[in-house]
PDB file of C-alpha atoms in Angstrom:
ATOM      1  CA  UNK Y  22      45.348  44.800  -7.464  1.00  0.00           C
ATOM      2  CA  UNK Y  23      47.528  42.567 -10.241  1.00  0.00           C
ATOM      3  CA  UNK Y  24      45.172  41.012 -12.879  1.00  0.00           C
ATOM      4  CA  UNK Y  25      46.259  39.205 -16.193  1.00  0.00           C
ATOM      5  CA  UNK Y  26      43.625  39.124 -18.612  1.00  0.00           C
ATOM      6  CA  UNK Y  27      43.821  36.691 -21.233  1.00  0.00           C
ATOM      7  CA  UNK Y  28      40.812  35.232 -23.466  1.00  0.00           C
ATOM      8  CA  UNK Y  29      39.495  31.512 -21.864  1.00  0.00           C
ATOM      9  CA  UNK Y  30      39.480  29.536 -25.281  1.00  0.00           C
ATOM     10  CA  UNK Y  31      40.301  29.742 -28.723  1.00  0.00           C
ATOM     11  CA  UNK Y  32      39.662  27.547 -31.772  1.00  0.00           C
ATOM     12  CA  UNK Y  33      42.008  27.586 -34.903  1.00  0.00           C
ATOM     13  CA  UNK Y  34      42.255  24.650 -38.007  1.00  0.00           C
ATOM     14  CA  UNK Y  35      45.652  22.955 -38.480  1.00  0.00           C
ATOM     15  CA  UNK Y  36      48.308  24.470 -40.585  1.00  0.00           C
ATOM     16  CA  UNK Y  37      47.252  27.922 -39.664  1.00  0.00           C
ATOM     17  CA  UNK Y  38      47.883  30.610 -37.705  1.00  0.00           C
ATOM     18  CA  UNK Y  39      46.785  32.050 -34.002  1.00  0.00           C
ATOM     19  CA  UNK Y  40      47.219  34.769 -31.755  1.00  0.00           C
ATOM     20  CA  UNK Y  41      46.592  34.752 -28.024  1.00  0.00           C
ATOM     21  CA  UNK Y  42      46.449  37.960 -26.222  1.00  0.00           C
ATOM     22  CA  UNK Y  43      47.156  39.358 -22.982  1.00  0.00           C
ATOM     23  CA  UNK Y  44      46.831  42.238 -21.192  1.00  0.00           C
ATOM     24  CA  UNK Y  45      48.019  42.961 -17.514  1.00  0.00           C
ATOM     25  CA  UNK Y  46      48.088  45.187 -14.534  1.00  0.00           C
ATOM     26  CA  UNK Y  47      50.510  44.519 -11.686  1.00  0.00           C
ATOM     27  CA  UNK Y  48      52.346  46.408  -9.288  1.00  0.00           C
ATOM     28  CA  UNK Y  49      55.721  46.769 -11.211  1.00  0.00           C
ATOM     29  CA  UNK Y  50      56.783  44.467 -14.437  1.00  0.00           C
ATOM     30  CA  UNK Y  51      60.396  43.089 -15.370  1.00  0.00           C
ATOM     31  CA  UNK Y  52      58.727  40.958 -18.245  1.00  0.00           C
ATOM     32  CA  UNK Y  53      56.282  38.824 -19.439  1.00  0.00           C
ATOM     33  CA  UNK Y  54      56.401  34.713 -20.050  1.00  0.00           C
ATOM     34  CA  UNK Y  55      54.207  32.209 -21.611  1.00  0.00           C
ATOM     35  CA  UNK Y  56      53.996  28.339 -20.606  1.00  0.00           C
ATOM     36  CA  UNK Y  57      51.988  25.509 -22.608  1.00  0.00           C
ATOM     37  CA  UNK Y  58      51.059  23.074 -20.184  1.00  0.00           C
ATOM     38  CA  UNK Y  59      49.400  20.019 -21.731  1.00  0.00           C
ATOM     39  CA  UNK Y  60      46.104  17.989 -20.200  1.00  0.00           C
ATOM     40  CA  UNK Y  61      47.721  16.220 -17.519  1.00  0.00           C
ATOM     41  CA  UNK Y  62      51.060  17.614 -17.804  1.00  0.00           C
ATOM     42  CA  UNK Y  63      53.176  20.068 -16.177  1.00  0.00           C
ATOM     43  CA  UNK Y  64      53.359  24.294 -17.318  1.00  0.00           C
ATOM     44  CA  UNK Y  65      56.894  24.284 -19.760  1.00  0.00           C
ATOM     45  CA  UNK Y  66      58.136  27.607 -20.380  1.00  0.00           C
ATOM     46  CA  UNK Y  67      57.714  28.724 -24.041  1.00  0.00           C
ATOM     47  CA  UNK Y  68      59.057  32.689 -23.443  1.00  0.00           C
ATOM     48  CA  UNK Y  69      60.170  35.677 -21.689  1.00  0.00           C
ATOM     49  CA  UNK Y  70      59.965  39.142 -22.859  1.00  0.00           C
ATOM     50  CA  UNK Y  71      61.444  42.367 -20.753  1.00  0.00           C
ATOM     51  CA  UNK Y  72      61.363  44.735 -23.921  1.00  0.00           C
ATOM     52  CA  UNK Y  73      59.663  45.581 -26.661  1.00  0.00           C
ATOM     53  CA  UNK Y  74      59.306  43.983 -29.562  1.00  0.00           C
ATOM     54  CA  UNK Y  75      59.076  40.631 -31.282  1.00  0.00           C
ATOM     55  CA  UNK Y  76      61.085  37.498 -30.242  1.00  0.00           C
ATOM     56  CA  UNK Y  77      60.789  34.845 -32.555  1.00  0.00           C
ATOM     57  CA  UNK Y  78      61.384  30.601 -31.710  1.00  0.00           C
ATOM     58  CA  UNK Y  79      60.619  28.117 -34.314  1.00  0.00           C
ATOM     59  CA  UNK Y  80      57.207  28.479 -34.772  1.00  0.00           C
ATOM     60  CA  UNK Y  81      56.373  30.524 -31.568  1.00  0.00           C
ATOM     61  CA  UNK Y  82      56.995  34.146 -31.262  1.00  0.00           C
ATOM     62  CA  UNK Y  83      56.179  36.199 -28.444  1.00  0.00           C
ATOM     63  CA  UNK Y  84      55.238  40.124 -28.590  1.00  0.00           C
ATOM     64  CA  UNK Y  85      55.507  42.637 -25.875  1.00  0.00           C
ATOM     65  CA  UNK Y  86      54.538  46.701 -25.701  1.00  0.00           C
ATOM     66  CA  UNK Y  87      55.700  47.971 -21.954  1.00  0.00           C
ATOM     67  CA  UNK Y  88      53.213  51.419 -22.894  1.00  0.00           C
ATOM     68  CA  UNK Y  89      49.937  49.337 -23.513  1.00  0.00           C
ATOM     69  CA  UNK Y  90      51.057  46.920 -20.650  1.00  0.00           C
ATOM     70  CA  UNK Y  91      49.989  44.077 -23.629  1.00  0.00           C
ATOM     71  CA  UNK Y  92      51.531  41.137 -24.895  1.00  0.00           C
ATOM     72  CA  UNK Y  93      50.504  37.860 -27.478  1.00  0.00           C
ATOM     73  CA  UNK Y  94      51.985  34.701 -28.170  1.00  0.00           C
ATOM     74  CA  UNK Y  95      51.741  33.896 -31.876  1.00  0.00           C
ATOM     75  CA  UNK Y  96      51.985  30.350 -33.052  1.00  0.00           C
ATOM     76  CA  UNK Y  97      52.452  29.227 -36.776  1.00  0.00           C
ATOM     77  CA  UNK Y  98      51.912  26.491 -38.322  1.00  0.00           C
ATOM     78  CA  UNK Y  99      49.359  25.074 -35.764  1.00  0.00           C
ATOM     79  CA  UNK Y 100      49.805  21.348 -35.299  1.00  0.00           C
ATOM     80  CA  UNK Y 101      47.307  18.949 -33.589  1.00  0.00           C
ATOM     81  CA  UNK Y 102      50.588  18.581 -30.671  1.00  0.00           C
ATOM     82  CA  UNK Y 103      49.889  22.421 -29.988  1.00  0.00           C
ATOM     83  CA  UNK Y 104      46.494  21.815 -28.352  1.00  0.00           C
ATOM     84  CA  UNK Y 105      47.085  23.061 -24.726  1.00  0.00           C
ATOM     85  CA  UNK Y 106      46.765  25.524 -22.151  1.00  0.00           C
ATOM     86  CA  UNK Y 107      48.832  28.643 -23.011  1.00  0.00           C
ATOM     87  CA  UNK Y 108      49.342  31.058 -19.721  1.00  0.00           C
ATOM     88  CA  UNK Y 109      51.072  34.098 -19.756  1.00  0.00           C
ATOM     89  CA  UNK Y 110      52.837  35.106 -16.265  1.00  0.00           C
ATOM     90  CA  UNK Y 111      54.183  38.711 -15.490  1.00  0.00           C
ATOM     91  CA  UNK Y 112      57.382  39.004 -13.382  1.00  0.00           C
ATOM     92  CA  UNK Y 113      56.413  42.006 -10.815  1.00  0.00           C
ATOM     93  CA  UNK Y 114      59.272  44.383  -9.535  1.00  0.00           C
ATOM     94  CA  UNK Y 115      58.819  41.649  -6.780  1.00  0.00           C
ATOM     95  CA  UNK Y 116      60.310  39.361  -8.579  1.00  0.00           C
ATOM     96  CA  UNK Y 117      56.930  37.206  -8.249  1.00  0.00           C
ATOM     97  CA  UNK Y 118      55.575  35.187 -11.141  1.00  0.00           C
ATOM     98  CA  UNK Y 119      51.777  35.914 -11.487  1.00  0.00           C
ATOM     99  CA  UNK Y 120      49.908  33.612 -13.761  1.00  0.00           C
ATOM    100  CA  UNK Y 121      47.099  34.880 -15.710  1.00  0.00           C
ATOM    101  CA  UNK Y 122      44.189  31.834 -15.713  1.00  0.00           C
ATOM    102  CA  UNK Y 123      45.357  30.669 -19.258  1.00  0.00           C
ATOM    103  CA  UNK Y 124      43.689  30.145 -23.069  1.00  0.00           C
ATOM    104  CA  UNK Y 125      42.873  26.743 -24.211  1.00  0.00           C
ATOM    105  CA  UNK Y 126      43.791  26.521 -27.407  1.00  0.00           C
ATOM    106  CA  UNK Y 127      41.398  23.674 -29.607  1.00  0.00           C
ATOM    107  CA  UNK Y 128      42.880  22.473 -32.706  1.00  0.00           C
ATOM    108  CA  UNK Y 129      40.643  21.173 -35.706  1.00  0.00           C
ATOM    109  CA  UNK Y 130      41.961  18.813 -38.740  1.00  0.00           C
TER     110      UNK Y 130
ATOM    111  CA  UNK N   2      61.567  15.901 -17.954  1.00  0.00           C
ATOM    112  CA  UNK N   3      62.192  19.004 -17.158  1.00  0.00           C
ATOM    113  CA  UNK N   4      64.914  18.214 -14.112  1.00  0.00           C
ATOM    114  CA  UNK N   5      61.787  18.575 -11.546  1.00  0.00           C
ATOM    115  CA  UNK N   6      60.489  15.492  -9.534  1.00  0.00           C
ATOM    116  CA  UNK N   7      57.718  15.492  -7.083  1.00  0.00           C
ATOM    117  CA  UNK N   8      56.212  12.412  -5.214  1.00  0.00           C
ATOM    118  CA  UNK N   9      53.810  10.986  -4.989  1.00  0.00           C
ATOM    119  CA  UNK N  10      52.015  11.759  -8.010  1.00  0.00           C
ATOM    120  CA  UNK N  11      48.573  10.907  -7.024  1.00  0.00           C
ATOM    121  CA  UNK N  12      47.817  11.300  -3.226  1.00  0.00           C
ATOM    122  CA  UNK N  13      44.133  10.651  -1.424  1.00  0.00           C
ATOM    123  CA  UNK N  14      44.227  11.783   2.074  1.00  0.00           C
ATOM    124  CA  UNK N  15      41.271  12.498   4.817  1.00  0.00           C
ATOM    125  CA  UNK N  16      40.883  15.287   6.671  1.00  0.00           C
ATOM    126  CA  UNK N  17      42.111  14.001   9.757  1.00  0.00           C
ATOM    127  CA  UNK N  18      45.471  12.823   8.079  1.00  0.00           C
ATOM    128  CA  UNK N  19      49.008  13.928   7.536  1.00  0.00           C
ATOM    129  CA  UNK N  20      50.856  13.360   4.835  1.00  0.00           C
ATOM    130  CA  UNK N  21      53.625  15.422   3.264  1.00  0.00           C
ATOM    131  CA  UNK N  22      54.535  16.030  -0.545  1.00  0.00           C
ATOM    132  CA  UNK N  23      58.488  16.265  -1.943  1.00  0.00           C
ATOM    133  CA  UNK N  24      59.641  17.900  -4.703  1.00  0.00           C
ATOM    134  CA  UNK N  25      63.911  17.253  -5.805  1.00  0.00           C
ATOM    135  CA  UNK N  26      65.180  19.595  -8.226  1.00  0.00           C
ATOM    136  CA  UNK N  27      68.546  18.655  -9.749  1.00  0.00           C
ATOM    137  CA  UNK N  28      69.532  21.777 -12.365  1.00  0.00           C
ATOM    138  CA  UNK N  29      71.559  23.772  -9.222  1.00  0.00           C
ATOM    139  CA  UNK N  30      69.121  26.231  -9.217  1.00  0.00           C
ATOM    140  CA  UNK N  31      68.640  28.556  -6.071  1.00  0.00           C
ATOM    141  CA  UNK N  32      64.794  29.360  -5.949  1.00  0.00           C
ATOM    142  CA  UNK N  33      62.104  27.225  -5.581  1.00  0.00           C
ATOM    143  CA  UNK N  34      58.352  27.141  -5.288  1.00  0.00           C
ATOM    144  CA  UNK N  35      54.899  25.598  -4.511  1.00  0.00           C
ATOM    145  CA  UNK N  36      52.353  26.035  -6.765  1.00  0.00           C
ATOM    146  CA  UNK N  37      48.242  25.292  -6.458  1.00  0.00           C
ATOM    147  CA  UNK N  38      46.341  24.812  -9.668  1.00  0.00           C
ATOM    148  CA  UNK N  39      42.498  24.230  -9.597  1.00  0.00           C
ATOM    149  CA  UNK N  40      40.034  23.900 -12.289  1.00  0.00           C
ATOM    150  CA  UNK N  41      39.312  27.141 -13.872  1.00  0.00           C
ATOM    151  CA  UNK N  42      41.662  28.890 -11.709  1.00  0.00           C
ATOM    152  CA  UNK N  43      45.190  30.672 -12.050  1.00  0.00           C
ATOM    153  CA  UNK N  44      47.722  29.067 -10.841  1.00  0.00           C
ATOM    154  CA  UNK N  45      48.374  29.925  -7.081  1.00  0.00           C
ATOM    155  CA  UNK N  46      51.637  30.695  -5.647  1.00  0.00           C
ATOM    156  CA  UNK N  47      51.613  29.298  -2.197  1.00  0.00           C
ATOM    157  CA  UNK N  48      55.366  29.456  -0.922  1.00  0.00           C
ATOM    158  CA  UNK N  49      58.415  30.997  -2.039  1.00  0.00           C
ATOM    159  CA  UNK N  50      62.147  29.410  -0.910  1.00  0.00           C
ATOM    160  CA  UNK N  51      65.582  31.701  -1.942  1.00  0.00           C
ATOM    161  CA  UNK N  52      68.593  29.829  -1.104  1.00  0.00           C
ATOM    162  CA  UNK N  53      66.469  27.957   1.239  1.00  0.00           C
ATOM    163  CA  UNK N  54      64.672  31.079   2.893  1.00  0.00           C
ATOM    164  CA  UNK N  55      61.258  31.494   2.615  1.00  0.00           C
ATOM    165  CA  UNK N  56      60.633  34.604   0.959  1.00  0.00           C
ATOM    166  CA  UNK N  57      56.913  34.685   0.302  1.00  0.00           C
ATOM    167  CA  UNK N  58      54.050  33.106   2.117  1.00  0.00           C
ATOM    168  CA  UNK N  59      50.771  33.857   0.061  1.00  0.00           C
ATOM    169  CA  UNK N  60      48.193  34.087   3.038  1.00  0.00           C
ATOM    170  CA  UNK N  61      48.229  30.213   2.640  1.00  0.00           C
ATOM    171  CA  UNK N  62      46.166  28.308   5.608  1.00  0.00           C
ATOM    172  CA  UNK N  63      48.289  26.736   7.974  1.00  0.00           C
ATOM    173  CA  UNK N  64      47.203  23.178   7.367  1.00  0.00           C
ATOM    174  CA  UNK N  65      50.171  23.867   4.953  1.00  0.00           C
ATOM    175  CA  UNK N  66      53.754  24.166   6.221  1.00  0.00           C
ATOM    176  CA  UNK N  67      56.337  24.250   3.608  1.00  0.00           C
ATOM    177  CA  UNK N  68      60.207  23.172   4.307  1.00  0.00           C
ATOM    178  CA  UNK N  69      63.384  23.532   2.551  1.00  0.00           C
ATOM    179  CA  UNK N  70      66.032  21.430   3.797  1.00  0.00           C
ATOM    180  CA  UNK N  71      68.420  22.535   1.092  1.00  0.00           C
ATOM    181  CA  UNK N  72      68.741  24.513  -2.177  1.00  0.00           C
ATOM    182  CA  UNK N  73      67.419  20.922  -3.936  1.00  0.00           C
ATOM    183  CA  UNK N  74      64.716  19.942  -1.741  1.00  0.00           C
ATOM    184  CA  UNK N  75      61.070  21.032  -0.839  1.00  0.00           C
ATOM    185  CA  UNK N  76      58.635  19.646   1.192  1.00  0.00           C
ATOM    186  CA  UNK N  77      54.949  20.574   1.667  1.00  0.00           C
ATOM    187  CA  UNK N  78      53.223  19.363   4.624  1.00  0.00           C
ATOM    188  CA  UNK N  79      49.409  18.584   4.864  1.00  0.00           C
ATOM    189  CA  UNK N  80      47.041  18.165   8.051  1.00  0.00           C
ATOM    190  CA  UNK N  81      43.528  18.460   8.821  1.00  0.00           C
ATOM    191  CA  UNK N  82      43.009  19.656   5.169  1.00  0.00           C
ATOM    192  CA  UNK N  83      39.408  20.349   3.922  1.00  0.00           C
ATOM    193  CA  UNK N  84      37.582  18.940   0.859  1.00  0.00           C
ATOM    194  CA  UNK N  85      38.198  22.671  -0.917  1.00  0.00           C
ATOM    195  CA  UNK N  86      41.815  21.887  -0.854  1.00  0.00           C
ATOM    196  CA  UNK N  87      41.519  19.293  -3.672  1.00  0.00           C
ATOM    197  CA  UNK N  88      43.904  20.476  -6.341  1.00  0.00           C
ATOM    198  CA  UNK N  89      47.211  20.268  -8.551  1.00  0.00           C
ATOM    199  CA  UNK N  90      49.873  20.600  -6.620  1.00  0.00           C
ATOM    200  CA  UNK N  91      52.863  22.103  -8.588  1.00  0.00           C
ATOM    201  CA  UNK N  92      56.229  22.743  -7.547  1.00  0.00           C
ATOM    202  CA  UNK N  93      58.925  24.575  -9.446  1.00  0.00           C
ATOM    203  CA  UNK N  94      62.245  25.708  -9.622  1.00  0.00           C
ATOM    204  CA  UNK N  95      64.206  28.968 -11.401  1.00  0.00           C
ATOM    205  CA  UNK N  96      68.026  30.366 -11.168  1.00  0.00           C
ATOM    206  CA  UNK N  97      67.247  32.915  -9.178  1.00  0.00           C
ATOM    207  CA  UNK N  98      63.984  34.748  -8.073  1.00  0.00           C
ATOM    208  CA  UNK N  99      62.374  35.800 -10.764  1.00  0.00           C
ATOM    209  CA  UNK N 100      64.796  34.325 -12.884  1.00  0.00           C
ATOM    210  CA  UNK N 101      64.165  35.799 -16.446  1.00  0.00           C
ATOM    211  CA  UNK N 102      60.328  34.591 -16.021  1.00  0.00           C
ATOM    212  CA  UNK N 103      61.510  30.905 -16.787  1.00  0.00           C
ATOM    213  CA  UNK N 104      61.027  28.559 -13.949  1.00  0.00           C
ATOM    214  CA  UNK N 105      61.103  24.685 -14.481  1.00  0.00           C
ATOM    215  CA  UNK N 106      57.740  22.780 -13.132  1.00  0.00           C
ATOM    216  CA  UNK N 107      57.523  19.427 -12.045  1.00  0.00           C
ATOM    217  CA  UNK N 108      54.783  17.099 -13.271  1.00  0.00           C
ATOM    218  CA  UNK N 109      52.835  17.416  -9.663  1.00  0.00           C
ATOM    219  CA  UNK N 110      50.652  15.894  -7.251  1.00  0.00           C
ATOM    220  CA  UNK N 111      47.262  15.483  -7.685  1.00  0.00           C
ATOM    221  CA  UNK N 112      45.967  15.745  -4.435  1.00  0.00           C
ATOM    222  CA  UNK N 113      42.156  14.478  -3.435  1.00  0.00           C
ATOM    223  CA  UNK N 114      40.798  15.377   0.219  1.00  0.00           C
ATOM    224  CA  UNK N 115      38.235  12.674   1.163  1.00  0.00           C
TER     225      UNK N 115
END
């Protein structure tokens, strides 16, 4: 079967730094994207990753490694605005977009 | 806003209605998609339209028929739906399939079965 794991919730103070993981299994991969997708709002795409490394945007960077089929969003600089729902979606050889069930991220002043 | 419009926003239906949801994308873009999001769920691919063919059809119920017109419209059609079917509905738009993992949501309908 596909599966995206990712962890439900994480907590982080202002100013500082977090890391959200994920880990997948899916029949095939091009890449791997993340979306923030505020309370009430609509999923807005943050990244996309089809190699490995580090891409870097503002304060948002996004990791991938193809050989441990893992991947993390890293987000500096936390501001209260970054409280959301962070998702990370693998594109299968498919070309399908599965969504793993997303991290809420909590912010504290 | 992210080029993605979908009416109505908030919808309250029975089960013995029919109502239908629309979604307008206006950034050219040749894929499109319906989306389900519950609470504590992943989000649910439903329906899958490539230059207005459907290319993907989840196992979704047929109290759900999906149409696509053309490459900038996208309907979703609802009868006899059941309580369960309560949800987010999201639909979205990329370049192509797949497109590069980025695909362009609209702010969906939040659809309650009565």
């Amino acid at each position: 079967g596909q599966s995206l794991e990712q962890p439900s919730e994480v907590t982080a103070v202002e100013g500082a730094i977090v890391q959200i993981n994920c880990t997948y299994q899916t029949s095939g991969f091009y890449g791997l994207s993340w979306y923030q997708q505020h309370d009430g709002g609509a999923p807005t795409f943050l990244s996309y990753n089809a190699l490995d490394g580090l891409e870097e945007t503002g304060r948002f960077s996004s990791f991938l490694s193809r050989s441990d089929s893992y991947g993390y969003l890293l987000l500096q600089e936390l501001q209260m605005k970054d409280s959301a729902s962070y998702f990370c979606a693998v594109t299968d050889r498919d070309d399908k977009i599965i969504f793993g069930k997303g991290t809420r991220l909590h912010i504290l002043p | 806003e992210t080029g993605v419009t979908q009416t109505p926003r908030h919808l309250v239906m029975g089960m013995t209605n029919k109502k239908s949801l629309k979604c307008e994308q206006h950034l050219g873009h040749n894929a499109m998609y319906w989306y389900k999001q519950s609470a504590k769920k992943p989000l649910e691919l439903m329906f899958v339209y490539s230059l207005e063919e459907r290319v993907e059809n989840n196992s979704v119920p047929s109290r759900f028929s999906p149409e696509c017109p053309n490459s900038s419209h996208l309907f979703l059609h609802l009868h006899t739906l059941q309580p369960e079917d309560s949800a987010l509905y999201l639909c979205a738009s990329s370049q192509a399939l797949g497109g590069r993992g980025e695909q362009y949501f609209g702010p969906g309908t939040r659809l309650t079965v009565t």
